[in-house]
């Protein structure tokens, strides 16, 4: 099924601003659906006829649709007001009895207008009530009807009123408070009353300004959001948190207008105490993890520096080379922990690690080579160029450390055994499809011929690929000369 944006793209004569308006409406129309306890269906005029392009089910009542109506097309001969309304006709503004999937329902059609032009038609459809509505349902329905009138007048959704992207956004089912133009409480739903009572507001709230009631229970030592007074008075379409008695209420204000004048507001309220507590715990945990990675990185770099100093005191070339290899491996692990410091989660952007592994491999692999762009220390040094093709993306920290060691070992082997005498190009190719990752490390040097790779670095790479990553590592000779090492693994998915 195409998305709303795809439907809107195919509508001729609909400007980008008008399409954004409809997208904004669909992004916020759950407020109307929950207040009216109705399904909402958005209809627009297409070349095929009136077409349903979006649907919303209420969270506060039962739905009349078992099947999603998106994609249904009505021609002009259909017994419905929708085509006429899309062509500019005036609505009847009276509910009508309709049938939805074998059941009787009540339907109301409202034109969606912007700057006096009808862009779409909103159909509200709800089950027929057998008995009397409760006072709570009547109040919510009246508030929903006022929002529908704003919709018809082009005043809803409220333009230029972004909602801060914080979790725990309140909805109608969490609690609703109705304010008049002066911010005085006219009515509060039972859930809203319970939420405010838990925060110290006792007795009835009606007839008192919400700002006055809230000021009495605000924590004086806690910082107060600058937008909170505007939200409590219903003067701005915004969201804000209010802290009291060690808890937190999330408040959202939706000003109500008629003929451009503010006549009141809807305040949605939700107790988000536990949610905010968990968010604070996550922030603390994230800071602790960052500090751990920072200290581990520093300790590993200290170990690498000590090994470097020790290698300079070695009189045996074999011992010096062994210490240098240990220093390079410790430095590679430190690279992963340094990368974890850059992100906000336990994941590594591995392409940056590859770049640094290549530099480390060439600089520390052999005294007979120098990396392209760096000065030549002796006249006999040959130049090694590095090239990275493709992207790995983000991987889990548990996989980044062994994979970085494997890339460094294979790159070091390529430089030492393939490029140390003649120089050339060291290339790393990455191909990732979902969880399947293939990394190829190749050089255009002398090649390994019929010899099989051996040595400590080879054994380390094989052990890490097969044991920790559950993959395969193979070598082959390149037809054009040189050696190619192929690493193939299946990564675990990142947890969001």
XYZ file of C-alpha atoms in Angstrom:
496
model
C 0.000 0.000 0.000
C 1.528 3.399 -0.992
C 2.311 5.892 1.756
C 0.453 9.177 2.214
C 3.375 11.107 0.745
C 3.212 8.936 -2.392
C -0.532 9.583 -2.713
C -0.021 13.326 -2.298
C 2.797 13.377 -4.840
C 0.427 11.974 -7.471
C -2.235 14.675 -6.884
C -2.090 17.399 -9.500
C -2.635 20.972 -8.401
C -1.591 20.293 -4.797
C 1.261 22.580 -3.782
C 4.128 21.472 -1.583
C 2.841 23.658 1.259
C -0.642 22.114 0.994
C 0.801 18.592 0.944
C 2.816 19.410 4.086
C -0.390 20.682 5.717
C -2.120 17.345 5.102
C 0.939 15.468 6.368
C 0.855 17.620 9.508
C -2.844 16.852 9.957
C -2.317 13.099 9.747
C 0.583 13.387 12.172
C -1.677 14.953 14.831
C -5.169 13.696 14.091
C -5.169 11.036 16.802
C -6.315 13.891 19.095
C -9.533 14.250 17.073
C -10.013 10.492 16.762
C -9.658 9.936 20.514
C -11.920 12.848 21.493
C -14.701 11.752 19.128
C -14.066 8.020 19.677
C -14.274 7.718 15.911
C -12.354 6.313 12.995
C -10.955 9.023 10.739
C -10.530 8.580 6.987
C -8.858 11.204 4.805
C -10.152 11.516 1.230
C -8.478 13.453 -1.586
C -9.320 14.007 -5.242
C -7.208 11.952 -7.649
C -7.455 11.271 -11.367
C -9.339 8.069 -10.594
C -11.822 9.805 -8.286
C -12.146 10.423 -4.549
C -9.606 8.175 -2.857
C -9.011 7.256 0.791
C -5.327 7.930 1.545
C -5.049 7.699 5.352
C -6.906 6.080 8.252
C -6.772 6.468 12.032
C -8.407 4.270 14.672
C -9.348 5.663 18.103
C -7.478 4.558 21.217
C -10.510 5.388 23.386
C -13.216 3.373 21.616
C -13.986 0.585 19.181
C -13.276 0.805 15.470
C -15.777 0.427 12.638
C -13.119 -0.877 10.238
C -11.620 -4.326 10.423
C -10.007 -3.806 6.993
C -7.922 -0.702 6.367
C -9.901 1.527 3.922
C -6.781 3.196 2.470
C -6.773 2.870 -1.323
C -10.555 2.753 -1.820
C -11.694 4.909 -4.767
C -15.164 6.467 -5.135
C -16.350 7.575 -8.555
C -18.703 10.518 -9.049
C -21.740 8.240 -9.357
C -21.277 6.854 -5.851
C -24.004 7.732 -3.349
C -21.735 9.878 -1.187
C -21.151 13.566 -0.455
C -17.395 13.137 -0.608
C -16.871 13.851 -4.356
C -19.091 16.938 -4.136
C -17.279 18.252 -1.055
C -13.919 17.768 -2.754
C -15.215 19.931 -5.591
C -16.074 22.766 -3.202
C -19.653 22.020 -2.111
C -20.791 23.067 1.351
C -21.132 20.288 3.946
C -24.450 19.402 5.571
C -22.755 19.344 9.009
C -25.203 16.675 10.141
C -24.278 13.105 11.058
C -25.681 10.427 8.787
C -26.302 6.741 9.332
C -23.964 4.544 7.312
C -23.095 0.870 7.186
C -19.579 -0.338 7.785
C -18.756 -4.020 7.380
C -22.288 -5.139 8.240
C -22.758 -2.836 11.198
C -24.590 0.449 11.598
C -22.398 3.489 12.183
C -22.657 7.262 12.393
C -20.687 9.334 9.889
C -19.856 13.019 9.532
C -17.957 14.661 6.671
C -15.815 17.746 7.244
C -13.890 19.581 4.501
C -10.204 20.112 5.236
C -9.436 23.679 4.212
C -6.364 25.833 3.996
C -6.536 29.502 3.005
C -10.141 29.019 1.906
C -9.361 26.111 -0.446
C -10.674 22.589 0.129
C -7.720 20.202 0.093
C -9.399 17.036 1.322
C -12.400 15.642 3.190
C -12.184 14.125 6.647
C -14.745 11.418 7.417
C -15.440 10.674 11.090
C -17.148 7.314 11.566
C -18.117 5.755 14.908
C -20.351 2.918 16.103
C -23.959 3.822 16.916
C -24.446 4.040 20.694
C -27.312 1.956 22.065
C -27.547 3.762 25.407
C -26.900 7.177 26.884
C -23.423 8.649 26.700
C -21.618 9.387 29.939
C -20.812 12.947 30.948
C -17.148 12.228 30.223
C -17.928 11.111 26.650
C -20.188 14.134 26.068
C -17.458 16.595 27.153
C -14.830 14.895 25.024
C -17.145 14.781 22.006
C -17.878 18.509 22.354
C -14.143 19.255 22.462
C -13.626 17.082 19.373
C -16.404 18.953 17.568
C -14.685 22.264 18.331
C -11.459 20.928 16.831
C -13.394 19.831 13.731
C -14.702 23.377 13.304
C -11.109 24.625 13.525
C -10.171 22.041 10.899
C -12.858 23.310 8.545
C -11.724 26.908 9.113
C -8.070 26.033 8.380
C -6.965 26.607 11.999
C -6.081 22.973 12.769
C -3.491 21.562 12.740
C -1.948 24.590 14.425
C 0.677 26.000 12.108
C 4.136 26.810 13.420
C 3.666 24.943 16.682
C 6.318 22.200 16.828
C 6.054 19.632 19.577
C 9.346 18.924 21.393
C 10.519 15.393 20.497
C 10.272 13.875 23.964
C 8.934 10.456 24.790
C 5.754 10.065 26.797
C 3.498 12.368 24.766
C 0.087 12.519 26.514
C -3.051 11.355 24.696
C -6.744 11.778 25.394
C -6.952 8.491 27.278
C -4.269 9.669 29.728
C -6.246 12.712 30.859
C -8.001 15.803 29.455
C -8.612 19.236 30.987
C -10.782 21.910 29.339
C -9.832 25.564 29.913
C -11.677 28.720 28.964
C -10.019 31.723 27.364
C -8.667 32.895 30.706
C -7.094 29.580 31.656
C -9.833 28.637 34.122
C -10.627 24.919 34.388
C -14.090 24.147 32.983
C -13.908 20.368 33.150
C -11.356 17.608 33.839
C -11.609 13.936 32.950
C -11.346 11.347 35.749
C -7.845 10.319 34.631
C -6.698 13.950 34.637
C -8.124 14.487 38.122
C -6.321 11.389 39.384
C -3.035 12.569 37.886
C -3.251 16.014 39.485
C -4.447 14.575 42.812
C -1.343 12.390 42.972
C 0.693 15.566 42.669
C -0.995 17.314 45.585
C -3.912 19.190 43.998
C -6.874 18.309 46.183
C -10.613 18.638 45.629
C -12.389 19.959 42.561
C -10.388 21.862 39.977
C -13.295 23.556 38.214
C -13.531 27.322 38.437
C -9.835 27.830 39.273
C -7.028 28.648 36.859
C -4.812 25.657 36.173
C -1.706 27.830 36.536
C -2.753 28.827 40.068
C -3.436 25.219 41.068
C -0.122 24.019 39.671
C 1.997 26.796 41.203
C 1.082 25.599 44.697
C 2.597 22.134 44.164
C 5.613 22.927 41.961
C 8.973 21.934 43.416
C 10.743 25.175 44.210
C 14.221 23.671 43.843
C 13.596 22.074 40.467
C 14.155 24.099 37.286
C 10.897 25.121 35.602
C 10.517 24.966 31.843
C 10.042 28.467 30.414
C 7.117 27.234 28.303
C 5.205 25.801 31.300
C 3.179 28.996 32.062
C 2.049 29.216 28.437
C 0.990 25.567 28.503
C -0.862 25.879 31.821
C -2.785 28.911 30.509
C -3.485 27.218 27.174
C -1.986 30.107 25.238
C 0.485 28.152 23.101
C 0.394 24.794 21.333
C 3.336 23.258 23.126
C 4.468 20.497 25.462
C 6.110 20.871 28.830
C 6.925 18.820 31.927
C 5.913 19.781 35.455
C 7.694 18.319 38.471
C 6.005 18.053 41.846
C 6.318 15.742 44.871
C 9.139 13.847 43.221
C 7.013 13.018 40.172
C 6.609 14.417 36.691
C 3.537 15.308 34.637
C 3.766 15.730 30.885
C 1.383 18.436 29.665
C 0.345 19.341 26.133
C -1.766 22.383 25.303
C -3.969 22.684 22.212
C -5.527 26.177 21.986
C -9.124 26.286 20.714
C -10.109 29.146 18.398
C -13.189 30.469 16.649
C -12.954 33.035 13.860
C -9.324 33.614 14.756
C -9.980 34.333 18.439
C -8.770 32.017 21.212
C -11.765 30.734 23.171
C -10.145 28.085 25.334
C -7.746 25.190 25.284
C -7.438 21.439 25.628
C -4.761 20.299 28.073
C -3.652 16.682 27.757
C -1.905 15.314 30.837
C 0.069 12.130 31.541
C 2.002 10.909 34.550
C 5.502 10.191 33.194
C 7.301 9.847 36.519
C 8.565 6.329 35.848
C 9.471 7.117 32.236
C 11.567 10.155 33.193
C 13.239 8.163 35.993
C 14.301 5.520 33.501
C 15.561 8.198 31.119
C 17.724 9.653 33.901
C 19.057 6.194 34.679
C 19.949 5.693 31.017
C 21.738 9.046 30.907
C 23.723 8.116 34.011
C 24.488 4.679 32.581
C 25.608 6.195 29.278
C 27.944 8.607 31.068
C 29.383 5.752 33.143
C 29.968 3.597 30.066
C 31.691 6.485 28.296
C 33.976 6.991 31.283
C 34.831 3.279 31.338
C 35.687 3.305 27.624
C 37.772 6.445 28.152
C 39.779 4.869 30.956
C 40.220 1.574 29.090
C 41.437 3.473 26.025
C 43.925 5.470 28.116
C 45.192 2.334 29.857
C 45.628 0.499 26.559
C 47.486 3.448 25.060
C 49.740 3.491 28.118
C 50.456 -0.238 27.652
C 51.205 0.360 23.963
C 53.584 3.203 24.858
C 55.391 1.010 27.404
C 55.758 -1.760 24.815
C 57.133 0.753 22.324
C 59.705 1.932 24.866
C 60.599 -1.669 25.666
C 61.091 -2.536 21.996
C 63.676 0.229 21.655
C 65.776 -1.421 24.390
C 65.691 -4.854 22.739
C 68.969 -6.061 21.299
C 67.417 -9.002 19.475
C 65.585 -8.229 16.219
C 63.204 -11.130 16.810
C 62.293 -9.925 20.293
C 61.885 -6.351 19.038
C 59.513 -7.507 16.296
C 57.446 -9.561 18.745
C 57.060 -6.589 21.095
C 56.122 -4.311 18.171
C 53.413 -6.751 17.095
C 52.000 -6.808 20.625
C 52.069 -3.011 20.686
C 50.155 -2.838 17.388
C 47.460 -5.254 18.623
C 46.955 -3.326 21.846
C 46.699 -0.081 19.861
C 44.028 -1.647 17.632
C 41.864 -2.565 20.630
C 42.316 0.999 21.933
C 40.973 2.292 18.599
C 37.672 0.477 19.158
C 37.237 1.924 22.647
C 38.024 5.385 21.318
C 35.319 4.950 18.653
C 32.811 3.940 21.341
C 33.440 7.304 22.987
C 32.145 9.101 19.890
C 28.673 7.492 19.838
C 25.730 7.484 22.207
C 25.247 3.723 22.227
C 27.217 0.463 22.374
C 27.884 0.484 18.637
C 30.879 1.397 16.474
C 31.013 3.208 13.140
C 33.428 0.663 11.747
C 34.491 2.491 8.580
C 36.353 5.047 10.702
C 38.070 2.178 12.528
C 39.188 0.650 9.201
C 40.822 3.937 8.159
C 42.835 4.054 11.369
C 43.678 0.352 11.236
C 45.140 0.811 7.751
C 47.291 3.704 8.902
C 48.467 1.724 11.915
C 49.212 -1.382 9.837
C 51.350 0.466 7.288
C 53.168 2.669 9.807
C 54.051 -0.201 12.168
C 54.342 -3.149 9.787
C 57.793 -2.761 8.333
C 60.658 -0.282 8.461
C 61.148 -0.674 4.705
C 57.831 1.057 3.776
C 56.262 4.453 4.297
C 52.607 5.411 3.868
C 51.624 7.692 1.002
C 51.575 11.280 2.231
C 54.163 10.699 4.969
C 57.871 11.588 4.717
C 60.387 8.932 3.689
C 62.691 8.174 6.613
C 65.382 6.411 4.518
C 66.172 6.387 0.828
C 65.419 2.659 0.612
C 61.830 2.942 1.848
C 59.111 2.090 -0.685
C 55.724 3.766 -0.802
C 52.483 1.973 0.132
C 49.143 3.486 -0.852
C 45.941 2.588 0.996
C 42.452 2.451 -0.508
C 39.075 1.783 1.106
C 36.087 0.810 -1.058
C 32.530 0.285 0.178
C 31.027 0.724 3.624
C 30.555 -1.501 6.661
C 28.346 0.870 8.651
C 27.577 0.446 12.336
C 28.248 -2.813 14.173
C 28.030 -3.989 17.772
C 30.962 -3.268 20.080
C 31.369 -6.983 20.852
C 32.051 -7.642 17.161
C 34.069 -4.512 16.474
C 37.107 -5.495 18.576
C 37.782 -8.907 16.972
C 36.957 -7.586 13.504
C 39.348 -4.645 13.931
C 42.109 -7.030 15.045
C 41.457 -9.241 12.016
C 41.619 -6.301 9.593
C 44.825 -5.042 11.205
C 46.513 -8.485 11.153
C 45.596 -9.130 7.518
C 46.630 -5.625 6.449
C 49.929 -6.004 8.309
C 50.589 -9.371 6.639
C 49.836 -7.836 3.237
C 52.358 -5.052 3.814
C 55.077 -7.229 5.353
C 54.902 -10.133 2.913
C 53.569 -8.519 -0.241
C 54.566 -4.848 -0.383
C 57.653 -4.451 1.823
C 60.087 -4.884 -1.087
C 58.310 -3.322 -4.053
C 55.610 -1.074 -2.569
C 52.158 -0.832 -4.092
C 48.514 -0.504 -3.067
C 46.739 -2.010 -0.083
C 42.982 -2.165 -0.680
C 40.131 -2.963 1.711
C 36.739 -3.690 0.097
C 33.578 -3.903 2.189
C 30.250 -5.293 1.022
C 27.353 -5.452 3.466
C 23.833 -6.691 2.826
C 21.799 -6.668 6.013
C 23.723 -8.779 8.507
C 25.956 -10.374 5.829
C 29.372 -8.714 5.682
C 32.285 -9.482 3.363
C 35.602 -7.674 3.849
C 38.399 -8.218 1.337
C 42.005 -7.174 2.093
C 44.214 -7.360 -0.980
C 47.559 -6.120 -2.243
C 49.158 -5.895 -5.674
C 52.568 -7.070 -4.494
C 54.617 -10.208 -5.108
C 51.882 -12.676 -4.144
C 52.109 -15.780 -1.976
C 52.331 -18.286 -4.814
C 51.666 -21.845 -3.653
C 52.650 -21.106 -0.044
C 50.002 -21.278 2.665
C 49.806 -18.313 5.072
C 51.353 -19.141 8.447
C 52.534 -17.324 11.524
C 51.106 -15.926 14.721
C 49.164 -13.117 12.998
C 47.484 -15.606 10.655
C 46.539 -17.892 13.539
C 45.127 -14.937 15.508
C 43.015 -13.820 12.525
C 41.700 -17.359 11.910
C 40.850 -17.870 15.579
C 38.980 -14.568 15.816
C 37.006 -15.045 12.588
C 36.022 -18.636 13.229
C 35.727 -18.541 17.036
C 34.338 -15.127 17.972
C 32.679 -14.011 14.723
C 31.483 -17.393 13.474
C 32.671 -16.673 9.935
C 35.205 -17.841 7.382
C 38.643 -16.588 6.326
C 40.230 -17.659 3.041
C 43.241 -16.586 0.965
C 43.751 -16.621 -2.775
C 46.170 -15.280 -5.346
C 44.969 -12.396 -7.506
C 45.103 -13.087 -11.255
C 46.759 -9.700 -11.820
C 49.311 -10.336 -9.084
C 49.233 -10.080 -5.318
C 47.218 -11.754 -2.574
C 43.592 -11.473 -1.488
C 42.237 -12.363 1.974
C 38.455 -12.798 2.182
C 36.574 -12.441 5.503
C 32.888 -13.423 5.488
C 30.753 -13.079 8.629
C 27.114 -12.658 9.675
C 26.728 -9.829 12.187
C 24.219 -9.765 15.018
C 21.504 -7.097 14.599
C 21.871 -3.877 16.559
C 19.413 -3.536 19.445
C 17.591 -0.171 19.303
